[in-house]
Short mmCIF file of C-alpha atoms and ligand atoms in Angstrom, two decimals:
data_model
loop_
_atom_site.label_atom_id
_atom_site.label_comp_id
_atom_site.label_asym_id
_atom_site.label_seq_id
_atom_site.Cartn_x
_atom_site.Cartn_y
_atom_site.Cartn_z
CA UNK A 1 129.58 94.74 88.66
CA UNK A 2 126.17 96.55 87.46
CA UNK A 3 123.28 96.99 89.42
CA UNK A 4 120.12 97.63 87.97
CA UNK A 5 117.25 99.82 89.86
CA UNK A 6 114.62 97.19 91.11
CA UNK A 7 111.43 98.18 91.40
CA UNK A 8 110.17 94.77 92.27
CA UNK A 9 107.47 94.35 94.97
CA UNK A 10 108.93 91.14 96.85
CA UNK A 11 111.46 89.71 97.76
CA UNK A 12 112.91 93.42 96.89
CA UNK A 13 115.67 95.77 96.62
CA UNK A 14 117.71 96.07 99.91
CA UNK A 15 120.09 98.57 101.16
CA UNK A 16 123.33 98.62 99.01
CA UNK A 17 125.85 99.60 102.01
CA UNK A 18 124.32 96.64 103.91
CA UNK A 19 125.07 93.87 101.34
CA UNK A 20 128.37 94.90 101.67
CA UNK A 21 128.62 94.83 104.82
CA UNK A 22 127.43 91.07 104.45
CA UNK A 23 130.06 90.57 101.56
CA UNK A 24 132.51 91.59 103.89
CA UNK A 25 131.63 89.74 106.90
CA UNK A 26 130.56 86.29 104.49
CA UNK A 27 133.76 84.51 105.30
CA UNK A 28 134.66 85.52 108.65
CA UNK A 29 132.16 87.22 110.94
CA UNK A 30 133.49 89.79 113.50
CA UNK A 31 136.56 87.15 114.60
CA UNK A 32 134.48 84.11 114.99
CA UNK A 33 136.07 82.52 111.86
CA UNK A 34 132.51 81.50 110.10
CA UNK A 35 129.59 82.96 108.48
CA UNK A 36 126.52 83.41 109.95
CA UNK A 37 125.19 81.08 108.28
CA UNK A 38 127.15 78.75 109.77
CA UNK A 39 127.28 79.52 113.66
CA UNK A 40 124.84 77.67 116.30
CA UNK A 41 122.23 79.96 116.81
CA UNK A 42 122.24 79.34 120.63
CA UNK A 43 126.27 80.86 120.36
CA UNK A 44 126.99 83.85 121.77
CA UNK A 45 127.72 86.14 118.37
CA UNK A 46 124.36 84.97 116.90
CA UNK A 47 122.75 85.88 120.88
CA UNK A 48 124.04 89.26 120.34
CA UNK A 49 122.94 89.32 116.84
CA UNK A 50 119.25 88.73 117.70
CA UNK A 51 119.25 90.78 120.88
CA UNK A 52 120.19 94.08 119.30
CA UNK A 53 117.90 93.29 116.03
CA UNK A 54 115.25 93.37 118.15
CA UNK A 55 116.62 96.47 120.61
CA UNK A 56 117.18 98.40 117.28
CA UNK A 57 113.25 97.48 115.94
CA UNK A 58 111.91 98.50 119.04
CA UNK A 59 113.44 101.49 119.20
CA UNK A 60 112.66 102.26 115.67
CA UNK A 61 109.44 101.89 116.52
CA UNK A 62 108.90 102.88 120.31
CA UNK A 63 107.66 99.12 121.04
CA UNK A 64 106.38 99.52 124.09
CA UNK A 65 107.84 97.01 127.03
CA UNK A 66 103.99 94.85 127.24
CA UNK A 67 104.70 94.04 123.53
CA UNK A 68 107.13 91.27 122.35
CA UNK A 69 109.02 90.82 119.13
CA UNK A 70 108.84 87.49 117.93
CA UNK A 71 111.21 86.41 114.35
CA UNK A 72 109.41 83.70 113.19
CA UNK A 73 109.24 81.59 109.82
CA UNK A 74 106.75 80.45 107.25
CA UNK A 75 106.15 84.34 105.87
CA UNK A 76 103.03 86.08 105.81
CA UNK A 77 100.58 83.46 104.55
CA UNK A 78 101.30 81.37 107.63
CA UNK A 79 99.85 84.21 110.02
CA UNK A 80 96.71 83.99 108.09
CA UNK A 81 96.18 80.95 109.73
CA UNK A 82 98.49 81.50 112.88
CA UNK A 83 96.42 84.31 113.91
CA UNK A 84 92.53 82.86 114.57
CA UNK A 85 94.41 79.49 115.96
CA UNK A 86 95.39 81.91 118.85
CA UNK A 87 92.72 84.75 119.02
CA UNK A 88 89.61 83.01 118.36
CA UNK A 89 88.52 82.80 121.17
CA UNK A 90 84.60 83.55 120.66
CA UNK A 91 85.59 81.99 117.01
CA UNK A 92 84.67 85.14 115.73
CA UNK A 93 86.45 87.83 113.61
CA UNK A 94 86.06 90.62 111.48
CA UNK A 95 88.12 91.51 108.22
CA UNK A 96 88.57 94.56 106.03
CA UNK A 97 88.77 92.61 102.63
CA UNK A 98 90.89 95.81 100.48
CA UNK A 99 92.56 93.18 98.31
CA UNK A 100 94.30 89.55 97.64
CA UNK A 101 96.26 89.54 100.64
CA UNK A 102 93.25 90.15 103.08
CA UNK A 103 90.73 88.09 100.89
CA UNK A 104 93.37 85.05 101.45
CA UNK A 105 93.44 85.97 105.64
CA UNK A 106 89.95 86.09 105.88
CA UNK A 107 89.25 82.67 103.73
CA UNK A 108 91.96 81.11 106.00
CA UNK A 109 90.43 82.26 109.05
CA UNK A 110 86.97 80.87 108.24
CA UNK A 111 88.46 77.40 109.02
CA UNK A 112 88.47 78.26 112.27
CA UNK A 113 85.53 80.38 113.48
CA UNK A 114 83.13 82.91 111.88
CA UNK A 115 84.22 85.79 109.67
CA UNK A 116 82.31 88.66 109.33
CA UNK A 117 83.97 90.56 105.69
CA UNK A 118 83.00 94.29 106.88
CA UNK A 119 83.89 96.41 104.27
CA UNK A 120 85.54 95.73 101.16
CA UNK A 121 86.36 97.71 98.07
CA UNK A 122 86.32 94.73 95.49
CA UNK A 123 83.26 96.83 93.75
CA UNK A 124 86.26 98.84 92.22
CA UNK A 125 88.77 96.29 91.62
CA UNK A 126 90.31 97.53 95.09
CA UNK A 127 91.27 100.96 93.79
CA UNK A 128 90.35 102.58 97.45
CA UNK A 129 90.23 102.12 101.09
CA UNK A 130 87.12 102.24 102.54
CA UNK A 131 85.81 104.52 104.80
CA UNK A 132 86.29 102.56 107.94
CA UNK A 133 84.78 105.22 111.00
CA UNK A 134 81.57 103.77 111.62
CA UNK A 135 81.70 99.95 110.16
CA UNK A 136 79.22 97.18 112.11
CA UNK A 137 82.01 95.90 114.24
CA UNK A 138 80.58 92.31 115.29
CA UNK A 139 79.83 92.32 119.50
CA UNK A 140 81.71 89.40 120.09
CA UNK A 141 84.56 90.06 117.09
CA UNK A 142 88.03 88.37 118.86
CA UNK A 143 90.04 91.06 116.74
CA UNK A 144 89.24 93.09 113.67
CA UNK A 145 92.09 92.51 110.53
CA UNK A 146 93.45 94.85 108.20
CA UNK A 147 96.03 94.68 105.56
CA UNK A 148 97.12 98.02 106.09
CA UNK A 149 99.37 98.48 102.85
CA UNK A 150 97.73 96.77 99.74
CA UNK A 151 101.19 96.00 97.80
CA UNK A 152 98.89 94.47 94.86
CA UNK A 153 96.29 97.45 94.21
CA UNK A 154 98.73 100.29 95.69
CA UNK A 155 96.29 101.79 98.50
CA UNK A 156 97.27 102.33 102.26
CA UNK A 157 94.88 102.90 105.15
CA UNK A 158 96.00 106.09 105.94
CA UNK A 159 93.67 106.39 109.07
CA UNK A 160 93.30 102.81 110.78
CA UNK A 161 89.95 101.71 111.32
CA UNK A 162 87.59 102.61 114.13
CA UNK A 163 87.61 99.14 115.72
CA UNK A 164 85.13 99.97 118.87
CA UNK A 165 87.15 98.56 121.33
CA UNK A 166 88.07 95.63 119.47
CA UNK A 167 91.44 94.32 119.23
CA UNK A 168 93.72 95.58 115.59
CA UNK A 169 95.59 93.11 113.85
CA UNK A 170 97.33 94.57 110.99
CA UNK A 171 99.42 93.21 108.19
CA UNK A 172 102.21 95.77 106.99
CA UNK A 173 104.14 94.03 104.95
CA UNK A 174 104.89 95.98 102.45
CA UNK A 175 104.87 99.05 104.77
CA UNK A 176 106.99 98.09 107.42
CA UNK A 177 109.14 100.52 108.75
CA UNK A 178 108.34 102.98 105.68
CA UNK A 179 106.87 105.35 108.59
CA UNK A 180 106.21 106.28 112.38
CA UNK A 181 103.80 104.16 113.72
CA UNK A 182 101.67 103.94 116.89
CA UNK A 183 101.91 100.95 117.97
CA UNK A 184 99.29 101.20 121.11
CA UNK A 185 97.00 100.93 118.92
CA UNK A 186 97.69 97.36 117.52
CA UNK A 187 97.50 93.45 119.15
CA UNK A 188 99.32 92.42 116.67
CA UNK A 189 101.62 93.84 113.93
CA UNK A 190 103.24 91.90 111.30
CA UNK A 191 104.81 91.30 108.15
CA UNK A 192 107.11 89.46 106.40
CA UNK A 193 110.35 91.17 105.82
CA UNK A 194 111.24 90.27 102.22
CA UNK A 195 109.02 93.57 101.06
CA UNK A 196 110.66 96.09 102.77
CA UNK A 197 113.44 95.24 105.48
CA UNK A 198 115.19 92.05 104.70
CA UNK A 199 115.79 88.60 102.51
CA UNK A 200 112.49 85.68 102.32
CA UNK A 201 112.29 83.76 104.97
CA UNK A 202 111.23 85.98 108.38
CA UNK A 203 108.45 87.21 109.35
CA UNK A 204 108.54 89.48 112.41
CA UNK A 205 105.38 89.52 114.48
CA UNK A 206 104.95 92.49 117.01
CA UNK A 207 102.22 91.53 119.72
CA UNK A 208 100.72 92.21 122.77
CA UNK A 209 101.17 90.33 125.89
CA UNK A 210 97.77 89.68 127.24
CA UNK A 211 97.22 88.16 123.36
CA UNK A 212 99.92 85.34 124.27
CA UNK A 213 97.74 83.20 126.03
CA UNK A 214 98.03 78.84 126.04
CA UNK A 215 94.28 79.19 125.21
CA UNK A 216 94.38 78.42 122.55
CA UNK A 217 92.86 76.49 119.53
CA UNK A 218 92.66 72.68 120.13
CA UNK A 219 95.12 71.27 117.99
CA UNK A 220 96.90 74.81 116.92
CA UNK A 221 100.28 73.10 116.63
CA UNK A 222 103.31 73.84 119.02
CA UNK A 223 104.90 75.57 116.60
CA UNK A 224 101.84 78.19 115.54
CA UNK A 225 101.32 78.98 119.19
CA UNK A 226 102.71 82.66 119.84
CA UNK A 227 103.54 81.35 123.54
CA UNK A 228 106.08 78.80 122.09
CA UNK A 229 107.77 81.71 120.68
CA UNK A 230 107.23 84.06 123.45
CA UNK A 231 108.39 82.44 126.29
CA UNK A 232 111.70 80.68 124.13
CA UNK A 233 112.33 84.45 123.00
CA UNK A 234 112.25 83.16 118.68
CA UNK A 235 114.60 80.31 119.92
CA UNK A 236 112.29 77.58 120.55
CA UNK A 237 113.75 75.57 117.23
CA UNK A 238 116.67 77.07 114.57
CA UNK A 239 115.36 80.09 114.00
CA UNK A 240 116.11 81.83 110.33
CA UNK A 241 119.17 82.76 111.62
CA UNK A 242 120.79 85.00 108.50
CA UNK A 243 117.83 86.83 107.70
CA UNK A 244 117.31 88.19 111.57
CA UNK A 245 121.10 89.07 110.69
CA UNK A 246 120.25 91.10 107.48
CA UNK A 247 117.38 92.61 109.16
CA UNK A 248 119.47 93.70 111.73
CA UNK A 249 121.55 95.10 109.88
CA UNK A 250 119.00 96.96 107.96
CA UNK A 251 117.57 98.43 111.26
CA UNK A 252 120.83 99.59 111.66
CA UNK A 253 120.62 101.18 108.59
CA UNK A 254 117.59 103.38 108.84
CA UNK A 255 118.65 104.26 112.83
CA UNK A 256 121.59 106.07 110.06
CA UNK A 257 118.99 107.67 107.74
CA UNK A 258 117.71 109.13 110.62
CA UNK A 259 114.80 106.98 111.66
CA UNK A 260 111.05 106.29 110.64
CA UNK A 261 110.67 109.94 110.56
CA UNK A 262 113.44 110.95 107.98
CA UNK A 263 112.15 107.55 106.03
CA UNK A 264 108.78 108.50 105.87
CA UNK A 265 110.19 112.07 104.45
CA UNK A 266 112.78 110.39 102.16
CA UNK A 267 109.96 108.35 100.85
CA UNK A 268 107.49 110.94 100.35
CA UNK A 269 109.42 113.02 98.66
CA UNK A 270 109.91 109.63 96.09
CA UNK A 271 106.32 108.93 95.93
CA UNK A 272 105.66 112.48 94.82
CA UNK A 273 107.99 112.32 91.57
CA UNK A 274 106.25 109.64 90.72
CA UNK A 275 102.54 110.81 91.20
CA UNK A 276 102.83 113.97 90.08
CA UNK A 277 104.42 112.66 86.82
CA UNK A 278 101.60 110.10 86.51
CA UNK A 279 98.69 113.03 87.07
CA UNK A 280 100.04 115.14 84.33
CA UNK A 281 100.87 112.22 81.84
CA UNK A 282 98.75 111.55 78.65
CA UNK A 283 99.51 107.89 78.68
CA UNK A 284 100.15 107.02 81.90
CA UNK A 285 97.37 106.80 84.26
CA UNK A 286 97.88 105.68 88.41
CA UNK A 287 94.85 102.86 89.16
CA UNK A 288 94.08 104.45 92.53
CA UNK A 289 92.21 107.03 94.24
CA UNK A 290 94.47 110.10 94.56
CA UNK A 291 93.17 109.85 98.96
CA UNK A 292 94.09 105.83 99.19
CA UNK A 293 97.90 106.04 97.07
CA UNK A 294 100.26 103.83 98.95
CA UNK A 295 103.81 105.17 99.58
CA UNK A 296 105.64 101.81 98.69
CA UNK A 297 103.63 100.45 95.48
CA UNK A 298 102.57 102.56 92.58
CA UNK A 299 100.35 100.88 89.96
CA UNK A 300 100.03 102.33 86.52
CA UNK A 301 98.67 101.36 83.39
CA UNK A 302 98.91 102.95 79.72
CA UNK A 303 94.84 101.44 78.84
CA UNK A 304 96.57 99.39 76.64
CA UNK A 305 98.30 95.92 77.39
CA UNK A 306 100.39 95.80 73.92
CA UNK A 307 102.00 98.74 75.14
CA UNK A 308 102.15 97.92 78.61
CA UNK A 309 104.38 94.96 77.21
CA UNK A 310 106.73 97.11 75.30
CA UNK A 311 107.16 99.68 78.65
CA UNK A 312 108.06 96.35 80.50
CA UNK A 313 110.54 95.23 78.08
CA UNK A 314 111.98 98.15 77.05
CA UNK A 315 112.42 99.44 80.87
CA UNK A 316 114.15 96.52 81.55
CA UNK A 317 116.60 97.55 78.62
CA UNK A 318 117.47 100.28 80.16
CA UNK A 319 118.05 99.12 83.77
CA UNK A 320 114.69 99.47 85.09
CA UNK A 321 113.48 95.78 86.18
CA UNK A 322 110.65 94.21 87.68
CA UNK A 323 107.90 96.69 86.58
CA UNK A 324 105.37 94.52 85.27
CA UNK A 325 102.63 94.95 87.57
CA UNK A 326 100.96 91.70 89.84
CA UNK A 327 99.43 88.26 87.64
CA UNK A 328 96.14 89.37 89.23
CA UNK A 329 96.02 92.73 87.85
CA UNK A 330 98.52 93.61 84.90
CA UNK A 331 99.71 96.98 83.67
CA UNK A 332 102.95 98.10 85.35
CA UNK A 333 103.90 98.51 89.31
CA UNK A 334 106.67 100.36 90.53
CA UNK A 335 107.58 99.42 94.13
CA UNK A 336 109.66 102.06 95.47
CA UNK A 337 110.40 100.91 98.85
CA UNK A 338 112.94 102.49 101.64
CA UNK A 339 116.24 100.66 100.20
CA UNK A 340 115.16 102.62 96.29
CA UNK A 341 117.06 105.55 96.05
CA UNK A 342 115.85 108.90 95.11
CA UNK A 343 117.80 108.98 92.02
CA UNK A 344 116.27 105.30 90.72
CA UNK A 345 112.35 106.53 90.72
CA UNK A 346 114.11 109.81 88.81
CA UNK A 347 115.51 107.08 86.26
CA UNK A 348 111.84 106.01 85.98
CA UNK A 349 110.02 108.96 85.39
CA UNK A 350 112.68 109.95 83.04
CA UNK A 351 112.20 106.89 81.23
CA UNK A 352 108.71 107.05 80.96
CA UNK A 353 108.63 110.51 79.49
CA UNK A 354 110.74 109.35 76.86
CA UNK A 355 108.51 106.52 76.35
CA UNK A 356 105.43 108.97 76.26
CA UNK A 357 106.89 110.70 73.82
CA UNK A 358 108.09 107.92 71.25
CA UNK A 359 104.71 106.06 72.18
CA UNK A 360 102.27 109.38 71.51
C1 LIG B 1 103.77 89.51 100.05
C2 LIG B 1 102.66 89.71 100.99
C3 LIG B 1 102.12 88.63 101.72
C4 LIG B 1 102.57 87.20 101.54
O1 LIG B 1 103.83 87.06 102.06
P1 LIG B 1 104.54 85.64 102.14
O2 LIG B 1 105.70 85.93 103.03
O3 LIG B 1 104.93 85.26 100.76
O4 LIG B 1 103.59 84.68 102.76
C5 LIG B 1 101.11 88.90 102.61
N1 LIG B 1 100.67 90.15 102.81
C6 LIG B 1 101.16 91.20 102.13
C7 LIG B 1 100.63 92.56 102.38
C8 LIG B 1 102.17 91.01 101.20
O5 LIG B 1 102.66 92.05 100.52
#
């Protein structure tokens, strides 16, 4: 067996001590006799299961007790739409357009109500944040949106927005659980997992209770209504029953790194090989502002897209996959998120010295 260092930005490179953990518990989980995949998810080992995933996130995260945890399906891109259908109620919103993924929320959103596109950094291909202290907040805005980590373009809001009042919803999926966060100031959190805590197929939605209301849309489906969830604790239907159990694992797993705190350090410390290489390099250049650089994804480009090819290919060679950077935008990305050991973004920097100097 090989494993290769993946740097790729979704679905993504999970903790190696938890896929064994899996392996080991495929056939025969904890004395029931079947996988996980095959148990009733309204038996008592797959109770237990989703109970402590969601003890162990809200500890992680010091949830406070007047937010629930939902584990939900249809990934990100269903929230975009999943969101308005339950907090419009003026039909009015305002988003923070800082790439793709809020571009798509905020066209979604505009079948249901007014959206008011704030700020945006499109003007430079969505190589910063903007400043978001004093933005025209709309009076009768339901909620302001964010996508707080930009997994495209590589920036992270490193201050959230001044929202005047106004209800944050936030999309972190590509920073979840990468670093402390205070949740108080959110109505909603999500993210799909498949970035940074578990397989495709969950999406875990951290909200407020006074935003779980039955007022909601007419015609938002059972199904999108947060209540549905809410009230059947994520066991209204089947819910994606192995991935809450990788997840939960995985929470597991950083409660043993020492928590958001040691992760945020852990991945600091990553990001900064990788930076610093990139500021002194000839031929490699980051695409962001130095303020704006997201911890998880690192963009880079050589200028030239023949040789961006060649880095690609010959990376992969050597045991460095999934660099090539997004369809939209080209040039490499390395996504170094909390399962990527220290020693794979060494490999990388490594290999792109040697490549800077065969490639002068
Ligand atoms: C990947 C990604 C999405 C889309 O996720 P899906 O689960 O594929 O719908 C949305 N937002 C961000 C920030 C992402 O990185």
């Amino acid at each position: 067996m090989s494993r290769v260092y993946n740097f790729s930005a979704g679905p993504a490179v999970l903790p190696e001590e938890v896929l064994k953990e899996a392996a080991a518990e495929m056939l025969d989980y904890k004395g029931t006799g079947m996988s996980v995949m095959e148990m009733s998810h309204r038996s008592k080992a797959f109770e237990e299961i989703i109970t402590e995933a969601e003890q162990d996130l809200r500890e992680l995260m010091g949830i406070p007790d007047n937010y629930k945890v939902l584990f939900l399906q249809g990934g990100a891109s269903q929230q975009f739409a999943m969101i308005p259908m339950n907090l419009m109620k003026n039909r009015v919103a305002d988003y923070i357009i800082t790439g793709q993924w809020a571009k798509k929320a905020a066209k979604e959103a505009e079948k249901y109500g007014k959206v008011n596109r704030i700020a945006s950094s499109e003007d430079k291909t969505f190589s910063y944040i903007p400043d978001c202290s004093d933005l025209p907040v709309s009076e009768d805005a339901d909620y302001v949106y964010i996508c707080e980590n930009n997994t495209i373009y590589g920036t992270k809001f490193k201050e959230l927005p001044n929202t005047k009042g106004k209800t944050l919803v936030a999309d972190v999926s590509s920073c979840f659980l990468s670093e402390p966060v205070d949740v108080t100031k959110y109505g909603i959190i999500y993210g799909g997992v498949q970035k940074n805590i578990g397989p495709a197929g969950v999406v875990i939605v951290i909200i407020r209770e006074d935003l779980i209301t039955e007022d909601v849309l007419p015609g938002t489906p059972t199904m999108l209504t947060y209540k549905t969830h809410a009230d059947a604790k994520s066991l209204y239907n089947t819910p994606p029953a192995y991935g809450i159990y990788i997840c939960g694992k995985v929470f597991k797993w950083i409660k043993a790194q020492g928590g958001l705190e040691a992760m945020k350090e852990k991945n600091e410390k990553k990001a900064k090989v990788l930076y610093d290489f990139l500021d002194q390099s000839k031929l490699f250049k980051g695409t962001v502002e130095k303020k704006d650089r997201s911890l998880m994804n690192v963009p880079f480009v050589t200028g030239d897209a023949d040789l961006d090819a060649k880095f690609v290919k010959e990376a992969k060679a050597a045991g460095l996959e999934n660099l090539k950077g997004h369809r939209s935008v080209g040039g490499m990305r390395a996504s170094i998120y909390n399962a990527m050991p220290y020693e794979g973004v060494e490999a990388l920097v490594e290999f792109m010295k040697k490549f800077e100097e065969e490639n002068q």
